[in-house]
mmCIF file of N, CA, C and O in Angstrom:
data_model
loop_
_atom_site.group_PDB
_atom_site.id
_atom_site.type_symbol
_atom_site.label_atom_id
_atom_site.label_comp_id
_atom_site.label_asym_id
_atom_site.label_seq_id
_atom_site.Cartn_x
_atom_site.Cartn_y
_atom_site.Cartn_z
ATOM 1 N N MET C 1 0.852 -1.171 0.000
ATOM 2 C CA MET C 1 0.000 0.000 0.000
ATOM 3 C C MET C 1 0.895 1.230 0.000
ATOM 4 O O MET C 1 1.690 1.424 0.897
ATOM 5 N N GLN C 2 0.754 2.048 -1.012
ATOM 6 C CA GLN C 2 1.552 3.264 -1.084
ATOM 7 C C GLN C 2 1.024 4.301 -0.113
ATOM 8 O O GLN C 2 1.770 4.924 0.613
ATOM 9 N N ASP C 3 -0.263 4.529 -0.119
ATOM 10 C CA ASP C 3 -0.877 5.445 0.826
ATOM 11 C C ASP C 3 -2.350 5.082 0.964
ATOM 12 O O ASP C 3 -2.887 4.289 0.222
ATOM 13 N N PHE C 4 -2.985 5.670 1.961
ATOM 14 C CA PHE C 4 -4.380 5.357 2.268
ATOM 15 C C PHE C 4 -5.291 5.641 1.084
ATOM 16 O O PHE C 4 -6.143 4.844 0.743
ATOM 17 N N ASN C 5 -5.100 6.779 0.456
ATOM 18 C CA ASN C 5 -5.982 7.178 -0.636
ATOM 19 C C ASN C 5 -5.884 6.231 -1.821
ATOM 20 O O ASN C 5 -6.888 5.889 -2.431
ATOM 21 N N SER C 6 -4.676 5.766 -2.151
ATOM 22 C CA SER C 6 -4.554 4.834 -3.269
ATOM 23 C C SER C 6 -5.231 3.519 -2.931
ATOM 24 O O SER C 6 -5.788 2.856 -3.795
ATOM 25 N N PHE C 7 -5.224 3.145 -1.662
ATOM 26 C CA PHE C 7 -5.882 1.914 -1.239
ATOM 27 C C PHE C 7 -7.391 2.011 -1.422
ATOM 28 O O PHE C 7 -8.001 1.154 -2.029
ATOM 29 N N VAL C 8 -7.992 3.076 -0.930
ATOM 30 C CA VAL C 8 -9.448 3.181 -1.007
ATOM 31 C C VAL C 8 -9.940 3.505 -2.406
ATOM 32 O O VAL C 8 -11.076 3.190 -2.740
ATOM 33 N N ASN C 9 -9.116 4.113 -3.232
ATOM 34 C CA ASN C 9 -9.546 4.458 -4.582
ATOM 35 C C ASN C 9 -9.417 3.315 -5.570
ATOM 36 O O ASN C 9 -9.794 3.447 -6.719
ATOM 37 N N ASN C 10 -8.917 2.186 -5.123
ATOM 38 C CA ASN C 10 -8.777 1.022 -5.986
ATOM 39 C C ASN C 10 -9.805 -0.041 -5.614
ATOM 40 O O ASN C 10 -9.483 -1.207 -5.485
ATOM 41 N N GLN C 11 -11.042 0.376 -5.444
ATOM 42 C CA GLN C 11 -12.092 -0.553 -5.063
ATOM 43 C C GLN C 11 -12.412 -1.505 -6.216
ATOM 44 O O GLN C 11 -12.388 -1.120 -7.379
ATOM 45 N N PRO C 12 -12.728 -2.754 -5.879
ATOM 46 C CA PRO C 12 -12.957 -3.764 -6.912
ATOM 47 C C PRO C 12 -14.212 -3.508 -7.732
ATOM 48 O O PRO C 12 -15.231 -3.092 -7.219
ATOM 49 N N LYS C 13 -14.085 -3.749 -9.031
ATOM 50 C CA LYS C 13 -15.217 -3.613 -9.928
ATOM 51 C C LYS C 13 -15.636 -4.970 -10.478
ATOM 52 O O LYS C 13 -16.718 -5.129 -10.994
ATOM 53 N N ASP C 14 -14.768 -5.962 -10.365
ATOM 54 C CA ASP C 14 -15.088 -7.311 -10.793
ATOM 55 C C ASP C 14 -14.374 -8.297 -9.879
ATOM 56 O O ASP C 14 -13.667 -7.901 -8.951
ATOM 57 N N GLU C 15 -14.538 -9.580 -10.136
ATOM 58 C CA GLU C 15 -13.979 -10.604 -9.254
ATOM 59 C C GLU C 15 -12.452 -10.531 -9.182
ATOM 60 O O GLU C 15 -11.863 -10.690 -8.122
ATOM 61 N N GLY C 16 -11.806 -10.275 -10.312
ATOM 62 C CA GLY C 16 -10.350 -10.160 -10.317
ATOM 63 C C GLY C 16 -9.867 -9.017 -9.447
ATOM 64 O O GLY C 16 -8.902 -9.157 -8.696
ATOM 65 N N GLN C 17 -10.569 -7.884 -9.548
ATOM 66 C CA GLN C 17 -10.190 -6.737 -8.724
ATOM 67 C C GLN C 17 -10.503 -7.003 -7.257
ATOM 68 O O GLN C 17 -9.771 -6.561 -6.371
ATOM 69 N N LYS C 18 -11.577 -7.732 -7.006
ATOM 70 C CA LYS C 18 -11.920 -8.071 -5.624
ATOM 71 C C LYS C 18 -10.810 -8.914 -5.006
ATOM 72 O O LYS C 18 -10.398 -8.669 -3.872
ATOM 73 N N GLN C 19 -10.297 -9.862 -5.764
ATOM 74 C CA GLN C 19 -9.202 -10.690 -5.267
ATOM 75 C C GLN C 19 -7.957 -9.846 -5.033
ATOM 76 O O GLN C 19 -7.230 -10.060 -4.065
ATOM 77 N N GLU C 20 -7.718 -8.888 -5.903
ATOM 78 C CA GLU C 20 -6.577 -7.997 -5.740
ATOM 79 C C GLU C 20 -6.725 -7.166 -4.463
ATOM 80 O O GLU C 20 -5.749 -6.956 -3.729
ATOM 81 N N MET C 21 -7.939 -6.690 -4.186
ATOM 82 C CA MET C 21 -8.167 -5.910 -2.964
ATOM 83 C C MET C 21 -7.959 -6.780 -1.730
ATOM 84 O O MET C 21 -7.413 -6.319 -0.733
ATOM 85 N N GLN C 22 -8.386 -8.036 -1.807
ATOM 86 C CA GLN C 22 -8.172 -8.934 -0.680
ATOM 87 C C GLN C 22 -6.677 -9.165 -0.470
ATOM 88 O O GLN C 22 -6.204 -9.230 0.662
ATOM 89 N N LYS C 23 -5.941 -9.255 -1.566
ATOM 90 C CA LYS C 23 -4.491 -9.398 -1.482
ATOM 91 C C LYS C 23 -3.877 -8.162 -0.831
ATOM 92 O O LYS C 23 -3.003 -8.266 0.021
ATOM 93 N N MET C 24 -4.348 -6.968 -1.229
ATOM 94 C CA MET C 24 -3.852 -5.728 -0.637
ATOM 95 C C MET C 24 -4.184 -5.658 0.850
ATOM 96 O O MET C 24 -3.371 -5.198 1.655
ATOM 97 N N ALA C 25 -5.381 -6.101 1.221
ATOM 98 C CA ALA C 25 -5.775 -6.098 2.628
ATOM 99 C C ALA C 25 -4.866 -7.032 3.421
ATOM 100 O O ALA C 25 -4.446 -6.706 4.538
ATOM 101 N N LYS C 26 -4.532 -8.179 2.844
ATOM 102 C CA LYS C 26 -3.623 -9.107 3.512
ATOM 103 C C LYS C 26 -2.234 -8.486 3.638
ATOM 104 O O LYS C 26 -1.590 -8.618 4.680
ATOM 105 N N GLN C 27 -1.787 -7.780 2.604
ATOM 106 C CA GLN C 27 -0.488 -7.114 2.676
ATOM 107 C C GLN C 27 -0.487 -6.070 3.788
ATOM 108 O O GLN C 27 0.504 -5.914 4.501
ATOM 109 N N LEU C 28 -1.610 -5.366 3.911
ATOM 110 C CA LEU C 28 -1.738 -4.381 4.982
ATOM 111 C C LEU C 28 -1.639 -5.069 6.340
ATOM 112 O O LEU C 28 -0.908 -4.617 7.216
ATOM 113 N N ALA C 29 -2.353 -6.176 6.479
ATOM 114 C CA ALA C 29 -2.313 -6.921 7.736
ATOM 115 C C ALA C 29 -0.903 -7.436 8.010
ATOM 116 O O ALA C 29 -0.409 -7.353 9.139
ATOM 117 N N ASP C 30 -0.242 -7.959 6.980
ATOM 118 C CA ASP C 30 1.121 -8.472 7.145
ATOM 119 C C ASP C 30 2.095 -7.356 7.530
ATOM 120 O O ASP C 30 3.019 -7.576 8.309
ATOM 121 N N ALA C 31 1.878 -6.156 6.971
ATOM 122 C CA ALA C 31 2.758 -5.028 7.274
ATOM 123 C C ALA C 31 2.699 -4.657 8.752
ATOM 124 O O ALA C 31 3.671 -4.154 9.313
ATOM 125 N N PHE C 32 1.569 -4.924 9.372
ATOM 126 C CA PHE C 32 1.403 -4.596 10.781
ATOM 127 C C PHE C 32 1.555 -5.814 11.693
ATOM 128 O O PHE C 32 1.305 -5.725 12.885
ATOM 129 N N GLU C 33 1.970 -6.930 11.119
ATOM 130 C CA GLU C 33 2.172 -8.155 11.890
ATOM 131 C C GLU C 33 3.125 -7.880 13.046
ATOM 132 O O GLU C 33 4.194 -7.285 12.870
ATOM 133 N N GLY C 34 2.711 -8.291 14.221
ATOM 134 C CA GLY C 34 3.554 -8.122 15.394
ATOM 135 C C GLY C 34 3.452 -6.755 16.043
ATOM 136 O O GLY C 34 3.990 -6.540 17.120
ATOM 137 N N LYS C 35 2.786 -5.839 15.391
ATOM 138 C CA LYS C 35 2.599 -4.509 15.970
ATOM 139 C C LYS C 35 1.301 -4.522 16.771
ATOM 140 O O LYS C 35 0.372 -5.240 16.462
ATOM 141 N N GLY C 36 1.239 -3.691 17.757
ATOM 142 C CA GLY C 36 0.056 -3.610 18.579
ATOM 143 C C GLY C 36 -1.106 -2.972 17.836
ATOM 144 O O GLY C 36 -0.924 -2.208 16.883
ATOM 145 N N GLU C 37 -2.280 -3.287 18.283
ATOM 146 C CA GLU C 37 -3.502 -2.745 17.684
ATOM 147 C C GLU C 37 -3.483 -1.222 17.698
ATOM 148 O O GLU C 37 -3.907 -0.570 16.746
ATOM 149 N N THR C 38 -2.980 -0.654 18.768
ATOM 150 C CA THR C 38 -2.902 0.802 18.887
ATOM 151 C C THR C 38 -2.022 1.386 17.788
ATOM 152 O O THR C 38 -2.368 2.403 17.186
ATOM 153 N N ASP C 39 -0.899 0.731 17.515
ATOM 154 C CA ASP C 39 -0.003 1.201 16.455
ATOM 155 C C ASP C 39 -0.685 1.171 15.096
ATOM 156 O O ASP C 39 -0.532 2.087 14.286
ATOM 157 N N VAL C 40 -1.447 0.131 14.848
ATOM 158 C CA VAL C 40 -2.154 -0.009 13.573
ATOM 159 C C VAL C 40 -3.189 1.105 13.424
ATOM 160 O O VAL C 40 -3.248 1.774 12.387
ATOM 161 N N LEU C 41 -3.995 1.313 14.456
ATOM 162 C CA LEU C 41 -5.022 2.356 14.394
ATOM 163 C C LEU C 41 -4.398 3.743 14.249
ATOM 164 O O LEU C 41 -4.910 4.578 13.501
ATOM 165 N N LYS C 42 -3.299 3.980 14.938
ATOM 166 C CA LYS C 42 -2.615 5.274 14.817
ATOM 167 C C LYS C 42 -2.121 5.493 13.393
ATOM 168 O O LYS C 42 -2.234 6.597 12.850
ATOM 169 N N ALA C 43 -1.560 4.452 12.783
ATOM 170 C CA ALA C 43 -1.053 4.570 11.417
ATOM 171 C C ALA C 43 -2.184 4.842 10.435
ATOM 172 O O ALA C 43 -2.058 5.688 9.542
ATOM 173 N N ILE C 44 -3.294 4.136 10.600
ATOM 174 C CA ILE C 44 -4.451 4.352 9.732
ATOM 175 C C ILE C 44 -4.970 5.773 9.920
ATOM 176 O O ILE C 44 -5.230 6.489 8.956
ATOM 177 N N TYR C 45 -5.104 6.191 11.166
ATOM 178 C CA TYR C 45 -5.626 7.522 11.451
ATOM 179 C C TYR C 45 -4.712 8.611 10.878
ATOM 180 O O TYR C 45 -5.185 9.553 10.254
ATOM 181 N N LYS C 46 -3.410 8.442 11.086
ATOM 182 C CA LYS C 46 -2.452 9.449 10.606
ATOM 183 C C LYS C 46 -2.529 9.597 9.089
ATOM 184 O O LYS C 46 -2.573 10.711 8.567
ATOM 185 N N GLU C 47 -2.558 8.484 8.382
ATOM 186 C CA GLU C 47 -2.618 8.534 6.920
ATOM 187 C C GLU C 47 -3.944 9.120 6.451
ATOM 188 O O GLU C 47 -3.991 9.948 5.540
ATOM 189 N N ALA C 48 -5.030 8.712 7.084
ATOM 190 C CA ALA C 48 -6.346 9.225 6.703
ATOM 191 C C ALA C 48 -6.465 10.715 7.026
ATOM 192 O O ALA C 48 -7.021 11.484 6.234
ATOM 193 N N GLU C 49 -5.930 11.108 8.154
ATOM 194 C CA GLU C 49 -5.965 12.520 8.545
ATOM 195 C C GLU C 49 -5.230 13.378 7.515
ATOM 196 O O GLU C 49 -5.699 14.448 7.128
ATOM 197 N N ARG C 50 -4.112 12.869 7.036
ATOM 198 C CA ARG C 50 -3.350 13.590 6.013
ATOM 199 C C ARG C 50 -4.194 13.758 4.740
ATOM 200 O O ARG C 50 -4.242 14.833 4.147
ATOM 201 N N GLY C 51 -4.884 12.699 4.344
ATOM 202 C CA GLY C 51 -5.746 12.771 3.163
ATOM 203 C C GLY C 51 -6.923 13.716 3.358
ATOM 204 O O GLY C 51 -7.304 14.445 2.439
ATOM 205 N N ARG C 52 -7.491 13.720 4.546
ATOM 206 C CA ARG C 52 -8.622 14.619 4.835
ATOM 207 C C ARG C 52 -8.170 16.079 4.759
ATOM 208 O O ARG C 52 -8.847 16.916 4.167
ATOM 209 N N LYS C 53 -7.028 16.375 5.367
ATOM 210 C CA LYS C 53 -6.531 17.742 5.359
ATOM 211 C C LYS C 53 -6.176 18.209 3.955
ATOM 212 O O LYS C 53 -6.326 19.381 3.632
ATOM 213 N N ALA C 54 -5.726 17.285 3.124
ATOM 214 C CA ALA C 54 -5.373 17.619 1.746
ATOM 215 C C ALA C 54 -6.609 17.678 0.846
ATOM 216 O O ALA C 54 -6.527 18.117 -0.292
ATOM 217 N N GLY C 55 -7.741 17.242 1.379
ATOM 218 C CA GLY C 55 -8.973 17.252 0.597
ATOM 219 C C GLY C 55 -9.054 16.126 -0.422
ATOM 220 O O GLY C 55 -9.852 16.184 -1.355
ATOM 221 N N THR C 56 -8.259 15.090 -0.225
ATOM 222 C CA THR C 56 -8.236 13.986 -1.187
ATOM 223 C C THR C 56 -8.893 12.722 -0.666
ATOM 224 O O THR C 56 -8.890 11.696 -1.349
ATOM 225 N N LEU C 57 -9.473 12.775 0.529
ATOM 226 C CA LEU C 57 -10.098 11.606 1.124
ATOM 227 C C LEU C 57 -11.520 11.954 1.552
ATOM 228 O O LEU C 57 -11.721 12.719 2.493
ATOM 229 N N SER C 58 -12.487 11.400 0.860
ATOM 230 C CA SER C 58 -13.892 11.699 1.135
ATOM 231 C C SER C 58 -14.480 10.706 2.135
ATOM 232 O O SER C 58 -13.880 9.672 2.445
ATOM 233 N N ASP C 59 -15.683 11.006 2.604
ATOM 234 C CA ASP C 59 -16.405 10.078 3.470
ATOM 235 C C ASP C 59 -16.640 8.754 2.746
ATOM 236 O O ASP C 59 -16.533 7.685 3.348
ATOM 237 N N ALA C 60 -16.943 8.821 1.465
ATOM 238 C CA ALA C 60 -17.166 7.595 0.681
ATOM 239 C C ALA C 60 -15.882 6.764 0.617
ATOM 240 O O ALA C 60 -15.934 5.529 0.692
ATOM 241 N N ASP C 61 -14.743 7.428 0.488
ATOM 242 C CA ASP C 61 -13.463 6.714 0.486
ATOM 243 C C ASP C 61 -13.252 5.991 1.815
ATOM 244 O O ASP C 61 -12.812 4.845 1.846
ATOM 245 N N LEU C 62 -13.555 6.672 2.900
ATOM 246 C CA LEU C 62 -13.431 6.049 4.220
ATOM 247 C C LEU C 62 -14.351 4.842 4.335
ATOM 248 O O LEU C 62 -13.942 3.786 4.835
ATOM 249 N N ASP C 63 -15.581 4.995 3.875
ATOM 250 C CA ASP C 63 -16.535 3.880 3.925
ATOM 251 C C ASP C 63 -16.042 2.692 3.104
ATOM 252 O O ASP C 63 -16.162 1.535 3.533
ATOM 253 N N ASN C 64 -15.474 2.963 1.939
ATOM 254 C CA ASN C 64 -14.946 1.886 1.096
ATOM 255 C C ASN C 64 -13.775 1.182 1.768
ATOM 256 O O ASN C 64 -13.643 -0.039 1.694
ATOM 257 N N PHE C 65 -12.922 1.959 2.427
ATOM 258 C CA PHE C 65 -11.803 1.375 3.149
ATOM 259 C C PHE C 65 -12.299 0.435 4.241
ATOM 260 O O PHE C 65 -11.815 -0.689 4.380
ATOM 261 N N VAL C 66 -13.286 0.892 4.999
ATOM 262 C CA VAL C 66 -13.840 0.072 6.071
ATOM 263 C C VAL C 66 -14.404 -1.226 5.505
ATOM 264 O O VAL C 66 -14.142 -2.311 6.037
ATOM 265 N N LYS C 67 -15.169 -1.134 4.425
ATOM 266 C CA LYS C 67 -15.753 -2.336 3.814
ATOM 267 C C LYS C 67 -14.677 -3.313 3.363
ATOM 268 O O LYS C 67 -14.873 -4.518 3.422
ATOM 269 N N THR C 68 -13.556 -2.779 2.944
ATOM 270 C CA THR C 68 -12.484 -3.624 2.436
ATOM 271 C C THR C 68 -11.761 -4.375 3.544
ATOM 272 O O THR C 68 -11.460 -5.555 3.395
ATOM 273 N N ILE C 69 -11.496 -3.699 4.661
ATOM 274 C CA ILE C 69 -10.701 -4.361 5.690
ATOM 275 C C ILE C 69 -11.511 -5.011 6.809
ATOM 276 O O ILE C 69 -10.971 -5.825 7.549
ATOM 277 N N GLU C 70 -12.787 -4.689 6.927
ATOM 278 C CA GLU C 70 -13.586 -5.284 7.997
ATOM 279 C C GLU C 70 -13.552 -6.813 8.026
ATOM 280 O O GLU C 70 -13.530 -7.392 9.110
ATOM 281 N N PRO C 71 -13.538 -7.469 6.880
ATOM 282 C CA PRO C 71 -13.542 -8.942 6.934
ATOM 283 C C PRO C 71 -12.346 -9.553 7.663
ATOM 284 O O PRO C 71 -12.430 -10.687 8.126
ATOM 285 N N ILE C 72 -11.250 -8.831 7.803
ATOM 286 C CA ILE C 72 -10.080 -9.396 8.484
ATOM 287 C C ILE C 72 -10.000 -8.969 9.946
ATOM 288 O O ILE C 72 -9.046 -9.306 10.632
ATOM 289 N N LEU C 73 -11.005 -8.232 10.423
ATOM 290 C CA LEU C 73 -11.003 -7.737 11.795
ATOM 291 C C LEU C 73 -11.972 -8.517 12.672
ATOM 292 O O LEU C 73 -13.002 -9.005 12.199
ATOM 293 N N ASN C 74 -11.664 -8.576 13.962
ATOM 294 C CA ASN C 74 -12.633 -9.147 14.903
ATOM 295 C C ASN C 74 -13.605 -8.042 15.330
ATOM 296 O O ASN C 74 -13.432 -6.879 14.962
ATOM 297 N N ASN C 75 -14.622 -8.397 16.098
ATOM 298 C CA ASN C 75 -15.662 -7.425 16.468
ATOM 299 C C ASN C 75 -15.102 -6.226 17.226
ATOM 300 O O ASN C 75 -15.504 -5.088 16.983
ATOM 301 N N SER C 76 -14.188 -6.464 18.128
ATOM 302 C CA SER C 76 -13.594 -5.366 18.893
ATOM 303 C C SER C 76 -12.826 -4.420 17.978
ATOM 304 O O SER C 76 -12.930 -3.195 18.096
ATOM 305 N N GLN C 77 -12.057 -4.981 17.058
ATOM 306 C CA GLN C 77 -11.290 -4.160 16.128
ATOM 307 C C GLN C 77 -12.211 -3.380 15.198
ATOM 308 O O GLN C 77 -11.929 -2.224 14.871
ATOM 309 N N LYS C 78 -13.302 -3.990 14.784
ATOM 310 C CA LYS C 78 -14.271 -3.298 13.922
ATOM 311 C C LYS C 78 -14.838 -2.074 14.637
ATOM 312 O O LYS C 78 -14.961 -1.004 14.047
ATOM 313 N N LYS C 79 -15.186 -2.248 15.913
ATOM 314 C CA LYS C 79 -15.735 -1.133 16.678
ATOM 315 C C LYS C 79 -14.718 0.001 16.804
ATOM 316 O O LYS C 79 -15.062 1.175 16.674
ATOM 317 N N LYS C 80 -13.475 -0.342 17.020
ATOM 318 C CA LYS C 80 -12.430 0.674 17.142
ATOM 319 C C LYS C 80 -12.211 1.388 15.814
ATOM 320 O O LYS C 80 -12.052 2.610 15.779
ATOM 321 N N LEU C 81 -12.232 0.630 14.730
ATOM 322 C CA LEU C 81 -12.076 1.243 13.416
ATOM 323 C C LEU C 81 -13.249 2.177 13.123
ATOM 324 O O LEU C 81 -13.052 3.284 12.625
ATOM 325 N N GLN C 82 -14.453 1.756 13.453
ATOM 326 C CA GLN C 82 -15.627 2.602 13.238
ATOM 327 C C GLN C 82 -15.520 3.889 14.054
ATOM 328 O O GLN C 82 -15.906 4.966 13.579
ATOM 329 N N TYR C 83 -14.978 3.799 15.261
ATOM 330 C CA TYR C 83 -14.779 4.987 16.089
ATOM 331 C C TYR C 83 -13.799 5.952 15.409
ATOM 332 O O TYR C 83 -14.043 7.159 15.330
ATOM 333 N N VAL C 84 -12.693 5.412 14.906
ATOM 334 C CA VAL C 84 -11.686 6.236 14.230
ATOM 335 C C VAL C 84 -12.296 6.902 12.998
ATOM 336 O O VAL C 84 -12.089 8.095 12.756
ATOM 337 N N VAL C 85 -13.070 6.156 12.234
ATOM 338 C CA VAL C 85 -13.687 6.705 11.020
ATOM 339 C C VAL C 85 -14.668 7.818 11.376
ATOM 340 O O VAL C 85 -14.705 8.849 10.713
ATOM 341 N N ARG C 86 -15.443 7.636 12.442
ATOM 342 C CA ARG C 86 -16.362 8.707 12.877
ATOM 343 C C ARG C 86 -15.581 9.970 13.225
ATOM 344 O O ARG C 86 -15.990 11.087 12.855
ATOM 345 N N LYS C 87 -14.455 9.826 13.913
ATOM 346 C CA LYS C 87 -13.625 10.982 14.253
ATOM 347 C C LYS C 87 -13.121 11.674 12.987
ATOM 348 O O LYS C 87 -13.131 12.893 12.901
ATOM 349 N N LEU C 88 -12.683 10.881 12.028
ATOM 350 C CA LEU C 88 -12.177 11.449 10.787
ATOM 351 C C LEU C 88 -13.282 12.175 10.008
ATOM 352 O O LEU C 88 -13.041 13.235 9.425
ATOM 353 N N LYS C 89 -14.468 11.619 9.995
ATOM 354 C CA LYS C 89 -15.567 12.233 9.271
ATOM 355 C C LYS C 89 -15.988 13.559 9.904
ATOM 356 O O LYS C 89 -16.533 14.423 9.219
ATOM 357 N N ASN C 90 -15.722 13.718 11.175
ATOM 358 C CA ASN C 90 -16.093 14.958 11.866
ATOM 359 C C ASN C 90 -14.978 15.989 11.868
ATOM 360 O O ASN C 90 -15.085 17.010 12.542
ATOM 361 N N MET C 91 -13.906 15.735 11.138
ATOM 362 C CA MET C 91 -12.788 16.691 11.063
ATOM 363 C C MET C 91 -13.210 17.941 10.321
ATOM 364 O O MET C 91 -13.931 17.953 9.423
#
């Protein structure tokens, strides 16, 4: 993943792209392997905050990102991610 915006803007349009997004989500998970949940959320928030301030990350982009990575999260992590996204949307 080069940056948050490139990740969310590459949403799947067909099965091949869907598989590619799943691969990217796994790469994201692997990149944070061994890091604490707090570190992961901070990294996501920091990158998203940068995109919001630059005006290049919309609410729809955030929603697409959530839809993409939610399948690899447990319920607690999903709730934390939703909290972070709400904070970002209210920036």
